[in-house]
PDB file of C-alpha atoms in Angstrom:
ATOM      1  CA  GLY A 372       7.496  25.111  -3.561  1.00  0.00           C
ATOM      2  CA  PRO A 373      10.095  25.567  -0.804  1.00  0.00           C
ATOM      3  CA  LEU A 374       9.502  22.035   0.542  1.00  0.00           C
ATOM      4  CA  LYS A 375      10.882  20.556  -2.702  1.00  0.00           C
ATOM      5  CA  PRO A 376       8.682  17.393  -2.511  1.00  0.00           C
ATOM      6  CA  GLU A 377      10.279  15.960  -5.679  1.00  0.00           C
ATOM      7  CA  ILE A 378      13.398  15.452  -3.516  1.00  0.00           C
ATOM      8  CA  THR A 379      12.220  15.512   0.125  1.00  0.00           C
ATOM      9  CA  ILE A 380       9.254  13.173  -0.441  1.00  0.00           C
ATOM     10  CA  THR A 381      10.392  10.975  -3.339  1.00  0.00           C
ATOM     11  CA  TYR A 382      13.785  10.254  -1.800  1.00  0.00           C
ATOM     12  CA  VAL A 383      14.191  11.524   1.790  1.00  0.00           C
ATOM     13  CA  ALA A 384      10.733  10.714   3.232  1.00  0.00           C
ATOM     14  CA  VAL A 385      10.455   7.215   1.721  1.00  0.00           C
ATOM     15  CA  SER A 386      14.061   6.416   2.696  1.00  0.00           C
ATOM     16  CA  ALA A 387      13.364   7.644   6.246  1.00  0.00           C
ATOM     17  CA  ILE A 388      10.347   5.322   6.555  1.00  0.00           C
ATOM     18  CA  PHE A 389      12.366   2.257   5.539  1.00  0.00           C
ATOM     19  CA  PHE A 390      15.418   3.217   7.604  1.00  0.00           C
ATOM     20  CA  ASN A 391      13.025   3.584  10.545  1.00  0.00           C
ATOM     21  CA  SER A 392      11.552   0.125   9.804  1.00  0.00           C
ATOM     22  CA  GLY A 393      15.014  -1.421   9.464  1.00  0.00           C
ATOM     23  CA  LEU A 394      16.029   0.078  12.806  1.00  0.00           C
ATOM     24  CA  SER A 395      12.888  -1.017  14.692  1.00  0.00           C
ATOM     25  CA  LEU A 396      12.357  -4.471  13.171  1.00  0.00           C
ATOM     26  CA  LYS A 397      13.996  -7.544  14.671  1.00  0.00           C
ATOM     27  CA  THR A 398      16.205  -9.277  12.084  1.00  0.00           C
ATOM     28  CA  GLU A 399      14.755 -12.722  12.880  1.00  0.00           C
ATOM     29  CA  GLU A 400      11.231 -11.405  12.170  1.00  0.00           C
ATOM     30  CA  LEU A 401      12.325 -10.067   8.769  1.00  0.00           C
ATOM     31  CA  THR A 402      14.044 -13.323   7.753  1.00  0.00           C
ATOM     32  CA  SER A 403      11.061 -15.460   8.847  1.00  0.00           C
ATOM     33  CA  ALA A 404       8.726 -13.195   6.825  1.00  0.00           C
ATOM     34  CA  LEU A 405      10.725 -13.907   3.654  1.00  0.00           C
ATOM     35  CA  MET A 406       9.770 -17.589   3.933  1.00  0.00           C
ATOM     36  CA  HIS A 407       6.012 -16.888   4.158  1.00  0.00           C
ATOM     37  CA  VAL A 408       5.471 -17.640   0.444  1.00  0.00           C
ATOM     38  CA  LYS A 409       1.700 -18.268   0.649  1.00  0.00           C
ATOM     39  CA  LEU A 410       1.089 -14.805   2.113  1.00  0.00           C
ATOM     40  CA  HIS A 411       3.276 -13.120  -0.536  1.00  0.00           C
ATOM     41  CA  LEU A 412       1.509 -14.948  -3.366  1.00  0.00           C
ATOM     42  CA  PHE A 413      -1.911 -13.970  -1.998  1.00  0.00           C
ATOM     43  CA  VAL A 414      -0.998 -10.267  -1.745  1.00  0.00           C
ATOM     44  CA  GLN A 415       0.716  -9.991  -5.145  1.00  0.00           C
ATOM     45  CA  ILE A 416      -1.958 -11.942  -7.081  1.00  0.00           C
ATOM     46  CA  PHE A 417      -4.750  -9.912  -5.456  1.00  0.00           C
ATOM     47  CA  THR A 418      -2.979  -6.573  -6.098  1.00  0.00           C
ATOM     48  CA  LEU A 419      -1.667  -7.114  -9.607  1.00  0.00           C
ATOM     49  CA  VAL A 420      -4.202  -9.603 -11.081  1.00  0.00           C
ATOM     50  CA  PHE A 421      -7.561  -9.600  -9.276  1.00  0.00           C
ATOM     51  CA  PHE A 422      -7.698  -5.858  -8.481  1.00  0.00           C
ATOM     52  CA  PRO A 423      -7.172  -4.507 -12.043  1.00  0.00           C
ATOM     53  CA  THR A 424      -9.440  -7.208 -13.550  1.00  0.00           C
ATOM     54  CA  ALA A 425     -12.279  -6.478 -11.090  1.00  0.00           C
ATOM     55  CA  ILE A 426     -11.984  -2.723 -11.773  1.00  0.00           C
ATOM     56  CA  TRP A 427     -12.103  -3.371 -15.552  1.00  0.00           C
ATOM     57  CA  VAL A 428     -15.338  -5.398 -15.172  1.00  0.00           C
ATOM     58  CA  PHE A 429     -16.819  -2.683 -12.939  1.00  0.00           C
ATOM     59  CA  LEU A 430     -15.893   0.047 -15.461  1.00  0.00           C
ATOM     60  CA  GLN A 431     -17.776  -1.765 -18.242  1.00  0.00           C
ATOM     61  CA  LEU A 432     -20.940  -1.041 -16.228  1.00  0.00           C
ATOM     62  CA  LEU A 433     -19.915   2.554 -15.450  1.00  0.00           C
ATOM     63  CA  SER A 434     -19.141   3.339 -19.109  1.00  0.00           C
ATOM     64  CA  ILE A 435     -22.868   3.821 -19.822  1.00  0.00           C
ATOM     65  CA  THR A 436     -23.100   6.548 -17.124  1.00  0.00           C
ATOM     66  CA  PRO A 437     -22.374  10.266 -17.734  1.00  0.00           C
ATOM     67  CA  ILE A 438     -19.203  10.124 -15.573  1.00  0.00           C
ATOM     68  CA  ASN A 439     -16.171  11.747 -17.221  1.00  0.00           C
ATOM     69  CA  GLU A 440     -14.511   9.015 -19.347  1.00  0.00           C
ATOM     70  CA  TRP A 441     -10.981  10.194 -18.462  1.00  0.00           C
ATOM     71  CA  LEU A 442     -11.723   9.838 -14.766  1.00  0.00           C
ATOM     72  CA  LEU A 443     -12.924   6.297 -15.457  1.00  0.00           C
ATOM     73  CA  LYS A 444      -9.665   5.607 -17.305  1.00  0.00           C
ATOM     74  CA  GLY A 445      -7.924   7.013 -14.237  1.00  0.00           C
ATOM     75  CA  LEU A 446      -9.757   4.480 -12.057  1.00  0.00           C
ATOM     76  CA  GLN A 447      -8.382   1.717 -14.263  1.00  0.00           C
ATOM     77  CA  THR A 448      -4.837   3.074 -13.838  1.00  0.00           C
ATOM     78  CA  VAL A 449      -5.347   2.936 -10.035  1.00  0.00           C
ATOM     79  CA  GLY A 450      -6.162  -0.779 -10.371  1.00  0.00           C
ATOM     80  CA  CYS A 451      -2.926  -1.357 -12.316  1.00  0.00           C
ATOM     81  CA  MET A 452      -0.668   0.262  -9.692  1.00  0.00           C
ATOM     82  CA  PRO A 453       1.640  -1.748  -7.392  1.00  0.00           C
ATOM     83  CA  PRO A 454       1.371  -1.635  -3.556  1.00  0.00           C
ATOM     84  CA  PRO A 455       2.853   1.458  -1.859  1.00  0.00           C
ATOM     85  CA  VAL A 456       6.248   1.586  -0.173  1.00  0.00           C
ATOM     86  CA  SER A 457       5.054   3.446   2.923  1.00  0.00           C
ATOM     87  CA  SER A 458       1.382   3.623   3.993  1.00  0.00           C
ATOM     88  CA  ALA A 459       0.660  -0.133   4.213  1.00  0.00           C
ATOM     89  CA  VAL A 460       3.786  -0.656   6.349  1.00  0.00           C
ATOM     90  CA  ILE A 461       2.955   2.220   8.727  1.00  0.00           C
ATOM     91  CA  LEU A 462      -0.691   1.166   9.209  1.00  0.00           C
ATOM     92  CA  THR A 463       0.292  -2.485   9.752  1.00  0.00           C
ATOM     93  CA  LYS A 464       2.809  -1.297  12.360  1.00  0.00           C
ATOM     94  CA  ALA A 465       0.172   0.941  14.011  1.00  0.00           C
ATOM     95  CA  VAL A 466      -2.174  -2.045  14.446  1.00  0.00           C
ATOM     96  CA  GLY A 467       0.627  -4.352  15.596  1.00  0.00           C
ATOM     97  CA  GLY A 468       0.310  -6.721  12.626  1.00  0.00           C
ATOM     98  CA  ASN A 469       2.993  -8.593  10.705  1.00  0.00           C
ATOM     99  CA  GLU A 470       5.175  -5.581   9.851  1.00  0.00           C
ATOM    100  CA  ALA A 471       7.946  -7.719   8.348  1.00  0.00           C
ATOM    101  CA  ALA A 472       5.493  -9.269   5.829  1.00  0.00           C
ATOM    102  CA  ALA A 473       4.141  -5.789   5.010  1.00  0.00           C
ATOM    103  CA  ILE A 474       7.668  -4.484   4.330  1.00  0.00           C
ATOM    104  CA  PHE A 475       8.535  -7.437   2.101  1.00  0.00           C
ATOM    105  CA  ASN A 476       5.308  -7.204   0.086  1.00  0.00           C
ATOM    106  CA  SER A 477       5.518  -3.435  -0.285  1.00  0.00           C
ATOM    107  CA  ALA A 478       9.091  -3.611  -1.557  1.00  0.00           C
ATOM    108  CA  PHE A 479       8.620  -6.762  -3.669  1.00  0.00           C
ATOM    109  CA  GLY A 480       5.312  -5.495  -5.127  1.00  0.00           C
ATOM    110  CA  SER A 481       6.941  -2.200  -6.078  1.00  0.00           C
ATOM    111  CA  PHE A 482       9.742  -4.011  -7.917  1.00  0.00           C
ATOM    112  CA  LEU A 483       7.187  -6.225  -9.702  1.00  0.00           C
ATOM    113  CA  GLY A 484       5.182  -3.104 -10.559  1.00  0.00           C
ATOM    114  CA  ILE A 485       8.079  -1.613 -12.510  1.00  0.00           C
ATOM    115  CA  VAL A 486       7.571  -4.360 -15.102  1.00  0.00           C
ATOM    116  CA  ILE A 487       3.926  -5.396 -14.603  1.00  0.00           C
ATOM    117  CA  THR A 488       2.202  -1.979 -14.256  1.00  0.00           C
ATOM    118  CA  PRO A 489       3.204  -0.687 -17.749  1.00  0.00           C
ATOM    119  CA  LEU A 490       2.079  -4.050 -19.206  1.00  0.00           C
ATOM    120  CA  LEU A 491      -1.283  -3.807 -17.395  1.00  0.00           C
ATOM    121  CA  LEU A 492      -1.752  -0.223 -18.631  1.00  0.00           C
ATOM    122  CA  LEU A 493      -1.022  -1.436 -22.167  1.00  0.00           C
ATOM    123  CA  LEU A 494      -3.485  -4.329 -21.765  1.00  0.00           C
ATOM    124  CA  PHE A 495      -6.396  -2.342 -20.283  1.00  0.00           C
ATOM    125  CA  LEU A 496      -5.873   1.110 -21.814  1.00  0.00           C
ATOM    126  CA  GLY A 497      -3.810   0.446 -24.920  1.00  0.00           C
ATOM    127  CA  SER A 498      -1.137   2.950 -23.978  1.00  0.00           C
ATOM    128  CA  SER A 499       2.402   2.164 -25.019  1.00  0.00           C
ATOM    129  CA  SER A 500       5.627   3.953 -24.247  1.00  0.00           C
ATOM    130  CA  SER A 501       9.240   3.189 -23.558  1.00  0.00           C
ATOM    131  CA  VAL A 502       9.526   2.955 -19.778  1.00  0.00           C
ATOM    132  CA  PRO A 503      12.973   3.554 -18.234  1.00  0.00           C
ATOM    133  CA  PHE A 504      12.986   0.409 -16.087  1.00  0.00           C
ATOM    134  CA  THR A 505      16.616   0.922 -15.020  1.00  0.00           C
ATOM    135  CA  SER A 506      16.130   4.378 -13.512  1.00  0.00           C
ATOM    136  CA  ILE A 507      12.894   3.417 -11.677  1.00  0.00           C
ATOM    137  CA  PHE A 508      14.472   0.179 -10.420  1.00  0.00           C
ATOM    138  CA  SER A 509      17.588   1.996  -9.144  1.00  0.00           C
ATOM    139  CA  GLN A 510      15.432   4.664  -7.443  1.00  0.00           C
ATOM    140  CA  LEU A 511      13.415   1.962  -5.656  1.00  0.00           C
ATOM    141  CA  PHE A 512      16.566   0.111  -4.666  1.00  0.00           C
ATOM    142  CA  MET A 513      18.130   3.270  -3.206  1.00  0.00           C
ATOM    143  CA  THR A 514      14.989   4.446  -1.355  1.00  0.00           C
ATOM    144  CA  VAL A 515      13.639   1.075  -0.114  1.00  0.00           C
ATOM    145  CA  VAL A 516      16.267  -1.682   0.038  1.00  0.00           C
ATOM    146  CA  VAL A 517      19.384   0.333   0.970  1.00  0.00           C
ATOM    147  CA  PRO A 518      17.777   2.270   3.914  1.00  0.00           C
ATOM    148  CA  LEU A 519      16.253  -0.994   5.215  1.00  0.00           C
ATOM    149  CA  ILE A 520      19.655  -2.757   5.160  1.00  0.00           C
ATOM    150  CA  ILE A 521      21.404   0.257   6.763  1.00  0.00           C
ATOM    151  CA  GLY A 522      18.713   0.321   9.466  1.00  0.00           C
ATOM    152  CA  GLN A 523      19.291  -3.383  10.179  1.00  0.00           C
ATOM    153  CA  ILE A 524      23.098  -2.872  10.347  1.00  0.00           C
ATOM    154  CA  VAL A 525      22.786   0.123  12.708  1.00  0.00           C
ATOM    155  CA  ARG A 526      20.337  -1.899  14.858  1.00  0.00           C
ATOM    156  CA  ARG A 527      23.014  -4.565  15.472  1.00  0.00           C
ATOM    157  CA  TYR A 528      25.271  -1.978  17.141  1.00  0.00           C
ATOM    158  CA  ILE A 529      22.650  -0.105  19.186  1.00  0.00           C
ATOM    159  CA  LYS A 530      20.270  -3.002  19.888  1.00  0.00           C
ATOM    160  CA  ASP A 531      20.596  -2.752  23.711  1.00  0.00           C
ATOM    161  CA  TRP A 532      20.036   1.012  23.657  1.00  0.00           C
ATOM    162  CA  LEU A 533      16.915   0.572  21.480  1.00  0.00           C
ATOM    163  CA  GLU A 534      15.478  -2.089  23.801  1.00  0.00           C
ATOM    164  CA  ARG A 535      16.147   0.127  26.812  1.00  0.00           C
ATOM    165  CA  LYS A 536      14.947   3.511  25.473  1.00  0.00           C
ATOM    166  CA  LYS A 537      12.200   2.261  23.091  1.00  0.00           C
ATOM    167  CA  PRO A 538      12.192   5.268  20.680  1.00  0.00           C
ATOM    168  CA  PRO A 539       8.778   6.301  19.237  1.00  0.00           C
ATOM    169  CA  PHE A 540       9.223   4.664  15.814  1.00  0.00           C
ATOM    170  CA  GLY A 541       5.465   4.688  15.123  1.00  0.00           C
ATOM    171  CA  ALA A 542       5.176   8.447  15.764  1.00  0.00           C
ATOM    172  CA  ILE A 543       8.165   9.175  13.500  1.00  0.00           C
ATOM    173  CA  SER A 544       6.643   7.133  10.638  1.00  0.00           C
ATOM    174  CA  SER A 545       3.253   8.848  11.115  1.00  0.00           C
ATOM    175  CA  CYS A 546       4.853  12.321  10.898  1.00  0.00           C
ATOM    176  CA  VAL A 547       6.630  11.387   7.665  1.00  0.00           C
ATOM    177  CA  LEU A 548       3.379   9.995   6.231  1.00  0.00           C
ATOM    178  CA  LEU A 549       1.549  13.200   7.172  1.00  0.00           C
ATOM    179  CA  MET A 550       4.127  15.139   5.158  1.00  0.00           C
ATOM    180  CA  ILE A 551       3.544  12.840   2.149  1.00  0.00           C
ATOM    181  CA  ILE A 552      -0.248  13.411   2.340  1.00  0.00           C
ATOM    182  CA  TYR A 553       0.189  17.197   2.614  1.00  0.00           C
ATOM    183  CA  THR A 554       2.408  17.450  -0.462  1.00  0.00           C
ATOM    184  CA  THR A 555       0.044  15.129  -2.393  1.00  0.00           C
ATOM    185  CA  PHE A 556      -2.911  17.441  -1.752  1.00  0.00           C
ATOM    186  CA  CYS A 557      -0.766  20.449  -2.707  1.00  0.00           C
ATOM    187  CA  ASP A 558       0.124  18.769  -6.019  1.00  0.00           C
ATOM    188  CA  THR A 559      -3.515  17.916  -6.738  1.00  0.00           C
ATOM    189  CA  PHE A 560      -4.975  21.370  -6.187  1.00  0.00           C
ATOM    190  CA  ALA A 561      -2.056  23.362  -7.609  1.00  0.00           C
ATOM    191  CA  ASN A 562      -2.554  21.866 -11.088  1.00  0.00           C
ATOM    192  CA  PRO A 563      -4.261  24.524 -13.263  1.00  0.00           C
ATOM    193  CA  ASN A 564      -5.053  22.059 -16.075  1.00  0.00           C
ATOM    194  CA  ILE A 565      -7.581  19.991 -14.123  1.00  0.00           C
ATOM    195  CA  ASP A 566     -11.042  20.741 -15.532  1.00  0.00           C
ATOM    196  CA  LEU A 567     -13.539  18.711 -13.514  1.00  0.00           C
ATOM    197  CA  ASP A 568     -17.290  18.727 -13.283  1.00  0.00           C
ATOM    198  CA  LYS A 569     -18.454  18.405  -9.664  1.00  0.00           C
ATOM    199  CA  PHE A 570     -20.826  15.496 -10.352  1.00  0.00           C
ATOM    200  CA  SER A 571     -18.061  13.258 -11.770  1.00  0.00           C
ATOM    201  CA  LEU A 572     -15.647  14.182  -8.979  1.00  0.00           C
ATOM    202  CA  ILE A 573     -18.147  13.422  -6.176  1.00  0.00           C
ATOM    203  CA  ILE A 574     -19.113  10.101  -7.802  1.00  0.00           C
ATOM    204  CA  ILE A 575     -15.428   9.125  -8.242  1.00  0.00           C
ATOM    205  CA  VAL A 576     -14.689   9.900  -4.564  1.00  0.00           C
ATOM    206  CA  PHE A 577     -17.684   7.766  -3.526  1.00  0.00           C
ATOM    207  CA  ILE A 578     -16.583   4.911  -5.856  1.00  0.00           C
ATOM    208  CA  ILE A 579     -13.009   5.023  -4.515  1.00  0.00           C
ATOM    209  CA  PHE A 580     -14.121   4.724  -0.871  1.00  0.00           C
ATOM    210  CA  SER A 581     -16.594   1.956  -1.823  1.00  0.00           C
ATOM    211  CA  VAL A 582     -13.916  -0.004  -3.729  1.00  0.00           C
ATOM    212  CA  GLN A 583     -11.484   0.289  -0.816  1.00  0.00           C
ATOM    213  CA  MET A 584     -14.033  -0.839   1.769  1.00  0.00           C
ATOM    214  CA  SER A 585     -15.211  -3.735  -0.423  1.00  0.00           C
ATOM    215  CA  PHE A 586     -11.692  -4.996  -1.170  1.00  0.00           C
ATOM    216  CA  MET A 587     -10.571  -4.659   2.466  1.00  0.00           C
ATOM    217  CA  PHE A 588     -13.602  -6.675   3.533  1.00  0.00           C
ATOM    218  CA  LEU A 589     -12.955  -9.254   0.781  1.00  0.00           C
ATOM    219  CA  THR A 590      -9.288  -9.764   1.744  1.00  0.00           C
ATOM    220  CA  PHE A 591     -10.325  -9.970   5.409  1.00  0.00           C
ATOM    221  CA  LEU A 592     -12.873 -12.722   4.618  1.00  0.00           C
ATOM    222  CA  PHE A 593     -10.400 -14.709   2.487  1.00  0.00           C
ATOM    223  CA  SER A 594      -7.571 -14.533   5.024  1.00  0.00           C
ATOM    224  CA  THR A 595      -9.745 -15.464   8.042  1.00  0.00           C
ATOM    225  CA  ARG A 596     -11.732 -18.358   6.551  1.00  0.00           C
ATOM    226  CA  ASN A 597     -11.662 -21.670   8.431  1.00  0.00           C
ATOM    227  CA  ASN A 598      -9.053 -23.490   6.319  1.00  0.00           C
ATOM    228  CA  SER A 599      -6.747 -20.436   6.216  1.00  0.00           C
ATOM    229  CA  THR A 600      -3.270 -20.786   7.741  1.00  0.00           C
ATOM    230  CA  PHE A 601      -2.824 -17.032   8.252  1.00  0.00           C
ATOM    231  CA  THR A 602      -2.440 -15.626  11.766  1.00  0.00           C
ATOM    232  CA  PRO A 603      -4.402 -12.495  12.848  1.00  0.00           C
ATOM    233  CA  ALA A 604      -1.169 -10.473  12.433  1.00  0.00           C
ATOM    234  CA  ASP A 605      -0.820 -11.845   8.865  1.00  0.00           C
ATOM    235  CA  THR A 606      -4.424 -10.814   8.110  1.00  0.00           C
ATOM    236  CA  VAL A 607      -3.641  -7.200   9.076  1.00  0.00           C
ATOM    237  CA  ALA A 608      -0.686  -7.092   6.645  1.00  0.00           C
ATOM    238  CA  ILE A 609      -2.795  -8.739   3.901  1.00  0.00           C
ATOM    239  CA  VAL A 610      -5.716  -6.287   4.282  1.00  0.00           C
ATOM    240  CA  PHE A 611      -3.484  -3.210   3.984  1.00  0.00           C
ATOM    241  CA  CYS A 612      -0.924  -4.459   1.428  1.00  0.00           C
ATOM    242  CA  SER A 613      -3.513  -5.972  -0.953  1.00  0.00           C
ATOM    243  CA  THR A 614      -5.777  -2.913  -1.140  1.00  0.00           C
ATOM    244  CA  HIS A 615      -3.308  -0.007  -1.035  1.00  0.00           C
ATOM    245  CA  LYS A 616      -1.875   1.525  -4.210  1.00  0.00           C
ATOM    246  CA  SER A 617       1.362   3.433  -4.681  1.00  0.00           C
ATOM    247  CA  LEU A 618       1.295   7.157  -5.428  1.00  0.00           C
ATOM    248  CA  THR A 619       5.057   7.734  -5.191  1.00  0.00           C
ATOM    249  CA  LEU A 620       5.627   5.126  -7.910  1.00  0.00           C
ATOM    250  CA  GLY A 621       2.280   5.643  -9.672  1.00  0.00           C
ATOM    251  CA  ILE A 622       2.430   9.335 -10.602  1.00  0.00           C
ATOM    252  CA  PRO A 623       5.950   9.176 -12.161  1.00  0.00           C
ATOM    253  CA  MET A 624       4.878   6.031 -14.034  1.00  0.00           C
ATOM    254  CA  LEU A 625       1.722   7.707 -15.374  1.00  0.00           C
ATOM    255  CA  LYS A 626       3.822  10.667 -16.527  1.00  0.00           C
ATOM    256  CA  ILE A 627       6.105   8.270 -18.394  1.00  0.00           C
ATOM    257  CA  VAL A 628       3.454   5.974 -19.911  1.00  0.00           C
ATOM    258  CA  PHE A 629       1.016   8.789 -20.810  1.00  0.00           C
ATOM    259  CA  ALA A 630       3.675  11.315 -21.859  1.00  0.00           C
ATOM    260  CA  GLY A 631       2.125  13.946 -24.141  1.00  0.00           C
ATOM    261  CA  TYR A 632      -1.466  12.900 -23.311  1.00  0.00           C
ATOM    262  CA  GLU A 633      -3.809  15.895 -23.294  1.00  0.00           C
ATOM    263  CA  HIS A 634      -5.888  14.404 -20.446  1.00  0.00           C
ATOM    264  CA  LEU A 635      -2.999  13.229 -18.242  1.00  0.00           C
ATOM    265  CA  SER A 636      -4.064  15.491 -15.358  1.00  0.00           C
ATOM    266  CA  LEU A 637      -7.602  14.013 -15.391  1.00  0.00           C
ATOM    267  CA  ILE A 638      -6.265  10.452 -15.591  1.00  0.00           C
ATOM    268  CA  SER A 639      -4.102  11.201 -12.512  1.00  0.00           C
ATOM    269  CA  VAL A 640      -6.990  12.497 -10.363  1.00  0.00           C
ATOM    270  CA  PRO A 641      -8.362   9.086  -9.142  1.00  0.00           C
ATOM    271  CA  LEU A 642      -4.883   8.033  -7.980  1.00  0.00           C
ATOM    272  CA  LEU A 643      -4.375  11.403  -6.260  1.00  0.00           C
ATOM    273  CA  ILE A 644      -7.690  10.810  -4.432  1.00  0.00           C
ATOM    274  CA  TYR A 645      -7.101   7.089  -3.776  1.00  0.00           C
ATOM    275  CA  HIS A 646      -3.787   7.543  -1.948  1.00  0.00           C
ATOM    276  CA  PRO A 647      -4.954   9.984   0.787  1.00  0.00           C
ATOM    277  CA  ALA A 648      -8.271   8.085   0.987  1.00  0.00           C
ATOM    278  CA  GLN A 649      -6.517   4.770   1.733  1.00  0.00           C
ATOM    279  CA  ILE A 650      -4.494   6.411   4.522  1.00  0.00           C
ATOM    280  CA  LEU A 651      -7.547   8.194   5.964  1.00  0.00           C
ATOM    281  CA  LEU A 652      -9.706   5.065   5.846  1.00  0.00           C
ATOM    282  CA  GLY A 653      -6.890   2.883   7.194  1.00  0.00           C
ATOM    283  CA  SER A 654      -6.209   5.302  10.061  1.00  0.00           C
ATOM    284  CA  LEU A 655      -9.897   5.357  11.032  1.00  0.00           C
ATOM    285  CA  LEU A 656     -10.003   1.540  11.025  1.00  0.00           C
ATOM    286  CA  VAL A 657      -6.784   1.061  13.071  1.00  0.00           C
ATOM    287  CA  PRO A 658      -8.524   0.899  16.524  1.00  0.00           C
ATOM    288  CA  THR A 659     -11.219  -1.508  15.229  1.00  0.00           C
ATOM    289  CA  ILE A 660      -8.727  -3.832  13.498  1.00  0.00           C
ATOM    290  CA  LYS A 661      -6.389  -3.681  16.509  1.00  0.00           C
ATOM    291  CA  SER A 662      -9.123  -4.712  18.972  1.00  0.00           C
ATOM    292  CA  TRP A 663     -10.181  -7.542  16.603  1.00  0.00           C
ATOM    293  CA  MET A 664      -6.575  -8.785  16.287  1.00  0.00           C
ATOM    294  CA  VAL A 665      -5.929  -8.722  20.051  1.00  0.00           C
ATOM    295  CA  SER A 666      -9.183 -10.549  20.892  1.00  0.00           C
ATOM    296  CA  ARG A 667      -8.570 -13.074  18.091  1.00  0.00           C
ATOM    297  CA  GLN A 668      -5.025 -13.760  19.321  1.00  0.00           C
ATOM    298  CA  LYS A 669      -6.312 -14.281  22.875  1.00  0.00           C
ATOM    299  CA  ALA A 670      -9.001 -16.672  21.633  1.00  0.00           C
ATOM    300  CA  LEU A 671      -6.453 -18.677  19.618  1.00  0.00           C
ATOM    301  CA  LYS A 672      -4.111 -18.848  22.628  1.00  0.00           C
ATOM    302  CA  LEU A 673      -6.916 -20.211  24.817  1.00  0.00           C
ATOM    303  CA  THR A 674      -7.907 -22.890  22.275  1.00  0.00           C
ATOM    304  CA  ARG A 675      -4.281 -24.054  21.975  1.00  0.00           C
ATOM    305  CA  GLN A 676      -3.755 -24.428  25.729  1.00  0.00           C
ATOM    306  CA  PRO A 677      -3.798 -28.091  26.847  1.00  0.00           C
ATOM    307  CA  LYS A 678      -6.863 -28.947  28.908  1.00  0.00           C
ATOM    308  CA  ALA A 679      -6.229 -29.932  32.524  1.00  0.00           C
ATOM    309  CA  PRO A 680      -6.945 -33.618  33.232  1.00  0.00           C
ATOM    310  CA  VAL A 681     -10.300 -34.186  34.927  1.00  0.00           C
ATOM    311  CA  LYS A 682      -9.953 -35.745  38.389  1.00  0.00           C
ATOM    312  CA  VAL A 683     -12.343 -38.626  39.044  1.00  0.00           C
TER     313      VAL A 683
END
């Protein structure tokens, strides 16, 4: 259509989100986030190892149901996808969590996904194809890393102005994300080849929301347990980055790996549902997670304050 989402969304919108993050994020916060190895390991192992394995086990149970088998295969492809390069960062920022950690894990997970996702698809679905790693890698580099660096460079020169004016970075990111959701829905419903029975579609939507809620709760429990070293802000980044899946990287990758597949449109449906669902669910949970994080931070601050000496 006239919006040209293959250019405006794939390149301009994603680049705008990361330029915006580069401009708004303090350089010292970004550099300190790079050193948070334990958090990065947790997010990447959960996303690219635990998630696809858990979905595979779950699908063994669902295979005996009358749900469309290609939609079930599509659910498995969702599990194999890397974290997104936009939604997790925006939602973490909206809550006030560790945005720098979210940016690093989104970008790093996407780069890992270029290699790992095709291998996972081969392992779980037996699909093989020659994947143009170079072109996907260069696209990610140009839309994620370069805008982030440019944003950081520009910030150095207008830092005082930014601190004084405080531009609405959150609102800008939300508008861009809204555009991504709109074009995603347009793509989904404009495809004439999708032949779905209503029962399978309703069940898949229910499963997707259930999986998201379960995994968000699971990552929340793991990152807040007693012996955990994660801060409340870290937990926010972990919950969103570990459970979100990339559509902007996922759909092109599915088109490459499943090139010529008769049921490609059906396989794509769960991912096309999962992406808007994760944003919708995340947006609804923002006030709840924010109030939890603020109260948790206050409680931690009180426990760390030295007690006044008791006068005898």
